[in-house]
Amino acid sequence: MVNILVLYYSRDGTTKTMAQQIAHGIESVAGTEAILRTVPKISTVCEKTADDIPESGSLYVTLDDLKSCDGLALGSPTHFGNMAAPLKYFIDNTTAAWFSGSLTNKPAAVFTSTGSMHGGQETTLLSMMLPLFHHGMILLGLPSSEDALRETQTGGTPYGASHVAHIQQTLSKDEKTLCFALGARLAKTAIKLKTS
Ligand SMILES: Cc1cc2nc3c(=O)[nH]c(=O)nc-3n(C[C@H](O)[C@H](O)[C@H](O)COP(=O)(O)O)c2cc1C
């Protein structure tokens, strides 16, 4: 079985919807399992720690999840043109994975949700790619052979999946198609790399 970690942060739920759609794409490929994980919010009270298990939704990610995955989909809402702080905070605590090379040569893809059409989708996607390059991951985007990438009037970029929440709260047909396609592409690549 090939395990793909779908790690996301979502404050208001739209990036979570994208993560679920990417997971459907991953699991459309035989022999793959999508493991959905999130990160806790950051508290302004530094001493305050979140419970180990969230009240609802995906479990919090652990370093073991990174070690055992065969591929990674990383998603965040766009916050001021960048990935959100809780996700960055988690990534900044992955030095053990960096030193051990546990993500090296594994495939990865990124996704984001923005409020507005030109609110920084590409910059956020790139901001999530940078630490993954440092981890030695192999980054995948969306190829222009995907019809939805050419036809979308909302989200969807060559750099990864995206959603424009201001236009409509739910994913558009093209955004949904592209989340699914990205998940399937990631899963197929993970299988090829694991068995090569
Ligand atoms: C602190 C903060 C900063 C934001 N910055 C941007 C931004 O730079 N560009 C943008 O288009 N939307 C911005 N938004 C809107 C979110 O990206 C948008 O609502 C997104 O869909 C939220 O995803 P979520 O539902 O997964 O939390 C921001 C929202 C917050 C709370």
PDB file of N, CA and C and ligand atoms in Angstrom, residues 8-17 76-82 112-121 124 163-166 169, ligand 1:
ATOM      1  N   TYR A   8      -2.892  19.694   5.879  1.00  0.00           N
ATOM      2  CA  TYR A   8      -3.451  21.019   5.574  1.00  0.00           C
ATOM      3  C   TYR A   8      -3.730  21.771   6.875  1.00  0.00           C
ATOM      4  N   TYR A   9      -3.811  23.086   6.729  1.00  0.00           N
ATOM      5  CA  TYR A   9      -4.386  23.932   7.783  1.00  0.00           C
ATOM      6  C   TYR A   9      -5.584  24.616   7.152  1.00  0.00           C
ATOM      7  N   SER A  10      -6.670  24.748   7.902  1.00  0.00           N
ATOM      8  CA  SER A  10      -7.844  25.442   7.383  1.00  0.00           C
ATOM      9  C   SER A  10      -8.525  26.161   8.537  1.00  0.00           C
ATOM     10  N   ARG A  11      -8.619  27.479   8.429  1.00  0.00           N
ATOM     11  CA  ARG A  11      -9.276  28.230   9.503  1.00  0.00           C
ATOM     12  C   ARG A  11     -10.785  28.163   9.349  1.00  0.00           C
ATOM     13  N   ASP A  12     -11.269  28.322   8.113  1.00  0.00           N
ATOM     14  CA  ASP A  12     -12.715  28.427   7.895  1.00  0.00           C
ATOM     15  C   ASP A  12     -13.311  27.283   7.065  1.00  0.00           C
ATOM     16  N   GLY A  13     -12.501  26.304   6.720  1.00  0.00           N
ATOM     17  CA  GLY A  13     -13.055  25.080   6.121  1.00  0.00           C
ATOM     18  C   GLY A  13     -12.868  24.890   4.631  1.00  0.00           C
ATOM     19  N   THR A  14     -12.486  25.944   3.875  1.00  0.00           N
ATOM     20  CA  THR A  14     -12.412  25.746   2.420  1.00  0.00           C
ATOM     21  C   THR A  14     -11.183  24.924   2.017  1.00  0.00           C
ATOM     22  N   THR A  15     -10.051  25.176   2.657  1.00  0.00           N
ATOM     23  CA  THR A  15      -8.858  24.378   2.323  1.00  0.00           C
ATOM     24  C   THR A  15      -9.082  22.918   2.722  1.00  0.00           C
ATOM     25  N   LYS A  16      -9.850  22.719   3.782  1.00  0.00           N
ATOM     26  CA  LYS A  16     -10.195  21.350   4.208  1.00  0.00           C
ATOM     27  C   LYS A  16     -11.003  20.637   3.107  1.00  0.00           C
ATOM     28  N   THR A  17     -11.939  21.356   2.480  1.00  0.00           N
ATOM     29  CA  THR A  17     -12.729  20.764   1.390  1.00  0.00           C
ATOM     30  C   THR A  17     -11.819  20.368   0.234  1.00  0.00           C
ATOM     31  N   SER A  76      -2.771  25.109   2.420  1.00  0.00           N
ATOM     32  CA  SER A  76      -2.980  26.192   3.384  1.00  0.00           C
ATOM     33  C   SER A  76      -3.862  27.263   2.766  1.00  0.00           C
ATOM     34  N   PRO A  77      -4.663  27.930   3.585  1.00  0.00           N
ATOM     35  CA  PRO A  77      -5.299  29.150   3.079  1.00  0.00           C
ATOM     36  C   PRO A  77      -4.217  30.193   2.810  1.00  0.00           C
ATOM     37  N   THR A  78      -4.488  31.109   1.908  1.00  0.00           N
ATOM     38  CA  THR A  78      -3.561  32.226   1.684  1.00  0.00           C
ATOM     39  C   THR A  78      -3.770  33.259   2.779  1.00  0.00           C
ATOM     40  N   HIS A  79      -2.716  33.538   3.518  1.00  0.00           N
ATOM     41  CA  HIS A  79      -2.752  34.600   4.521  1.00  0.00           C
ATOM     42  C   HIS A  79      -1.699  35.627   4.140  1.00  0.00           C
ATOM     43  N   PHE A  80      -2.142  36.767   3.676  1.00  0.00           N
ATOM     44  CA  PHE A  80      -1.249  37.841   3.228  1.00  0.00           C
ATOM     45  C   PHE A  80      -0.241  37.326   2.196  1.00  0.00           C
ATOM     46  N   GLY A  81      -0.756  36.588   1.223  1.00  0.00           N
ATOM     47  CA  GLY A  81       0.078  36.116   0.112  1.00  0.00           C
ATOM     48  C   GLY A  81       1.037  35.009   0.484  1.00  0.00           C
ATOM     49  N   ASN A  82       0.814  34.386   1.616  1.00  0.00           N
ATOM     50  CA  ASN A  82       1.774  33.396   2.116  1.00  0.00           C
ATOM     51  C   ASN A  82       1.009  32.240   2.753  1.00  0.00           C
ATOM     52  N   THR A 112      -3.981  25.672  -2.294  1.00  0.00           N
ATOM     53  CA  THR A 112      -4.353  26.812  -1.451  1.00  0.00           C
ATOM     54  C   THR A 112      -5.750  27.331  -1.772  1.00  0.00           C
ATOM     55  N   SER A 113      -6.325  28.023  -0.811  1.00  0.00           N
ATOM     56  CA  SER A 113      -7.590  28.718  -0.997  1.00  0.00           C
ATOM     57  C   SER A 113      -7.370  30.189  -0.688  1.00  0.00           C
ATOM     58  N   THR A 114      -7.839  31.065  -1.598  1.00  0.00           N
ATOM     59  CA  THR A 114      -7.717  32.512  -1.359  1.00  0.00           C
ATOM     60  C   THR A 114      -9.095  33.130  -1.242  1.00  0.00           C
ATOM     61  N   GLY A 115      -9.135  34.345  -0.680  1.00  0.00           N
ATOM     62  CA  GLY A 115     -10.380  35.094  -0.670  1.00  0.00           C
ATOM     63  C   GLY A 115     -10.657  35.630  -2.060  1.00  0.00           C
ATOM     64  N   SER A 116      -9.652  36.264  -2.669  1.00  0.00           N
ATOM     65  CA  SER A 116      -9.884  36.945  -3.945  1.00  0.00           C
ATOM     66  C   SER A 116      -9.071  36.314  -5.065  1.00  0.00           C
ATOM     67  N   MET A 117      -9.483  36.646  -6.277  1.00  0.00           N
ATOM     68  CA  MET A 117      -8.902  36.046  -7.481  1.00  0.00           C
ATOM     69  C   MET A 117      -7.395  36.311  -7.591  1.00  0.00           C
ATOM     70  N   HIS A 118      -6.998  37.534  -7.282  1.00  0.00           N
ATOM     71  CA  HIS A 118      -5.585  37.884  -7.427  1.00  0.00           C
ATOM     72  C   HIS A 118      -4.956  38.159  -6.061  1.00  0.00           C
ATOM     73  N   GLY A 119      -5.401  37.368  -5.081  1.00  0.00           N
ATOM     74  CA  GLY A 119      -4.960  37.594  -3.700  1.00  0.00           C
ATOM     75  C   GLY A 119      -3.699  36.857  -3.307  1.00  0.00           C
ATOM     76  N   GLY A 120      -3.012  36.225  -4.282  1.00  0.00           N
ATOM     77  CA  GLY A 120      -1.722  35.609  -3.953  1.00  0.00           C
ATOM     78  C   GLY A 120      -1.714  34.094  -3.981  1.00  0.00           C
ATOM     79  N   GLN A 121      -2.506  33.496  -4.888  1.00  0.00           N
ATOM     80  CA  GLN A 121      -2.493  32.024  -4.970  1.00  0.00           C
ATOM     81  C   GLN A 121      -1.102  31.490  -5.307  1.00  0.00           C
ATOM     82  N   THR A 124       1.518  31.909  -2.562  1.00  0.00           N
ATOM     83  CA  THR A 124       1.324  30.970  -1.447  1.00  0.00           C
ATOM     84  C   THR A 124       1.764  29.565  -1.851  1.00  0.00           C
ATOM     85  N   HIS A 163      -8.374  27.525  -5.025  1.00  0.00           N
ATOM     86  CA  HIS A 163      -9.809  27.831  -4.959  1.00  0.00           C
ATOM     87  C   HIS A 163      -9.970  29.299  -4.612  1.00  0.00           C
ATOM     88  N   VAL A 164     -10.924  29.961  -5.280  1.00  0.00           N
ATOM     89  CA  VAL A 164     -11.213  31.367  -4.955  1.00  0.00           C
ATOM     90  C   VAL A 164     -12.519  31.395  -4.171  1.00  0.00           C
ATOM     91  N   ALA A 165     -12.413  31.622  -2.876  1.00  0.00           N
ATOM     92  CA  ALA A 165     -13.585  31.493  -1.997  1.00  0.00           C
ATOM     93  C   ALA A 165     -14.569  32.644  -2.154  1.00  0.00           C
ATOM     94  N   HIS A 166     -14.072  33.820  -2.593  1.00  0.00           N
ATOM     95  CA  HIS A 166     -14.938  34.993  -2.701  1.00  0.00           C
ATOM     96  C   HIS A 166     -15.999  34.800  -3.794  1.00  0.00           C
ATOM     97  N   GLN A 169     -18.379  29.886  -2.232  1.00  0.00           N
ATOM     98  CA  GLN A 169     -17.778  29.205  -1.083  1.00  0.00           C
ATOM     99  C   GLN A 169     -17.374  27.774  -1.433  1.00  0.00           C
TER     100      GLN A 169
HETATM  101  C1  LIG B   1      -5.197  36.610   8.276  1.00  0.00           C
HETATM  102  C2  LIG B   1      -5.803  36.403   6.924  1.00  0.00           C
HETATM  103  C3  LIG B   1      -5.122  36.838   5.809  1.00  0.00           C
HETATM  104  C4  LIG B   1      -5.672  36.657   4.530  1.00  0.00           C
HETATM  105  N1  LIG B   1      -4.947  37.062   3.457  1.00  0.00           N
HETATM  106  C5  LIG B   1      -5.450  36.878   2.204  1.00  0.00           C
HETATM  107  C6  LIG B   1      -4.697  37.265   1.057  1.00  0.00           C
HETATM  108  O1  LIG B   1      -3.561  37.716   1.124  1.00  0.00           O
HETATM  109  N2  LIG B   1      -5.274  37.089  -0.149  1.00  0.00           N
HETATM  110  C7  LIG B   1      -6.535  36.567  -0.309  1.00  0.00           C
HETATM  111  O2  LIG B   1      -7.014  36.455  -1.426  1.00  0.00           O
HETATM  112  N3  LIG B   1      -7.253  36.163   0.768  1.00  0.00           N
HETATM  113  C8  LIG B   1      -6.745  36.288   2.016  1.00  0.00           C
HETATM  114  N4  LIG B   1      -7.451  35.861   3.104  1.00  0.00           N
HETATM  115  C9  LIG B   1      -8.700  35.116   2.887  1.00  0.00           C
HETATM  116  C10 LIG B   1      -8.456  33.592   2.900  1.00  0.00           C
HETATM  117  O3  LIG B   1      -7.347  33.206   2.128  1.00  0.00           O
HETATM  118  C11 LIG B   1      -9.681  32.864   2.349  1.00  0.00           C
HETATM  119  O4  LIG B   1     -10.825  33.242   3.083  1.00  0.00           O
HETATM  120  C12 LIG B   1      -9.496  31.365   2.355  1.00  0.00           C
HETATM  121  O5  LIG B   1     -10.494  30.795   1.522  1.00  0.00           O
HETATM  122  C13 LIG B   1      -9.640  30.784   3.767  1.00  0.00           C
HETATM  123  O6  LIG B   1      -9.385  29.385   3.722  1.00  0.00           O
HETATM  124  P1  LIG B   1      -9.933  28.441   4.898  1.00  0.00           P
HETATM  125  O7  LIG B   1     -11.446  28.431   4.776  1.00  0.00           O
HETATM  126  O8  LIG B   1      -9.355  27.088   4.608  1.00  0.00           O
HETATM  127  O9  LIG B   1      -9.461  28.997   6.189  1.00  0.00           O
HETATM  128  C14 LIG B   1      -6.934  36.022   4.377  1.00  0.00           C
HETATM  129  C15 LIG B   1      -7.608  35.594   5.526  1.00  0.00           C
HETATM  130  C16 LIG B   1      -7.065  35.776   6.788  1.00  0.00           C
HETATM  131  C17 LIG B   1      -7.805  35.283   7.996  1.00  0.00           C
END
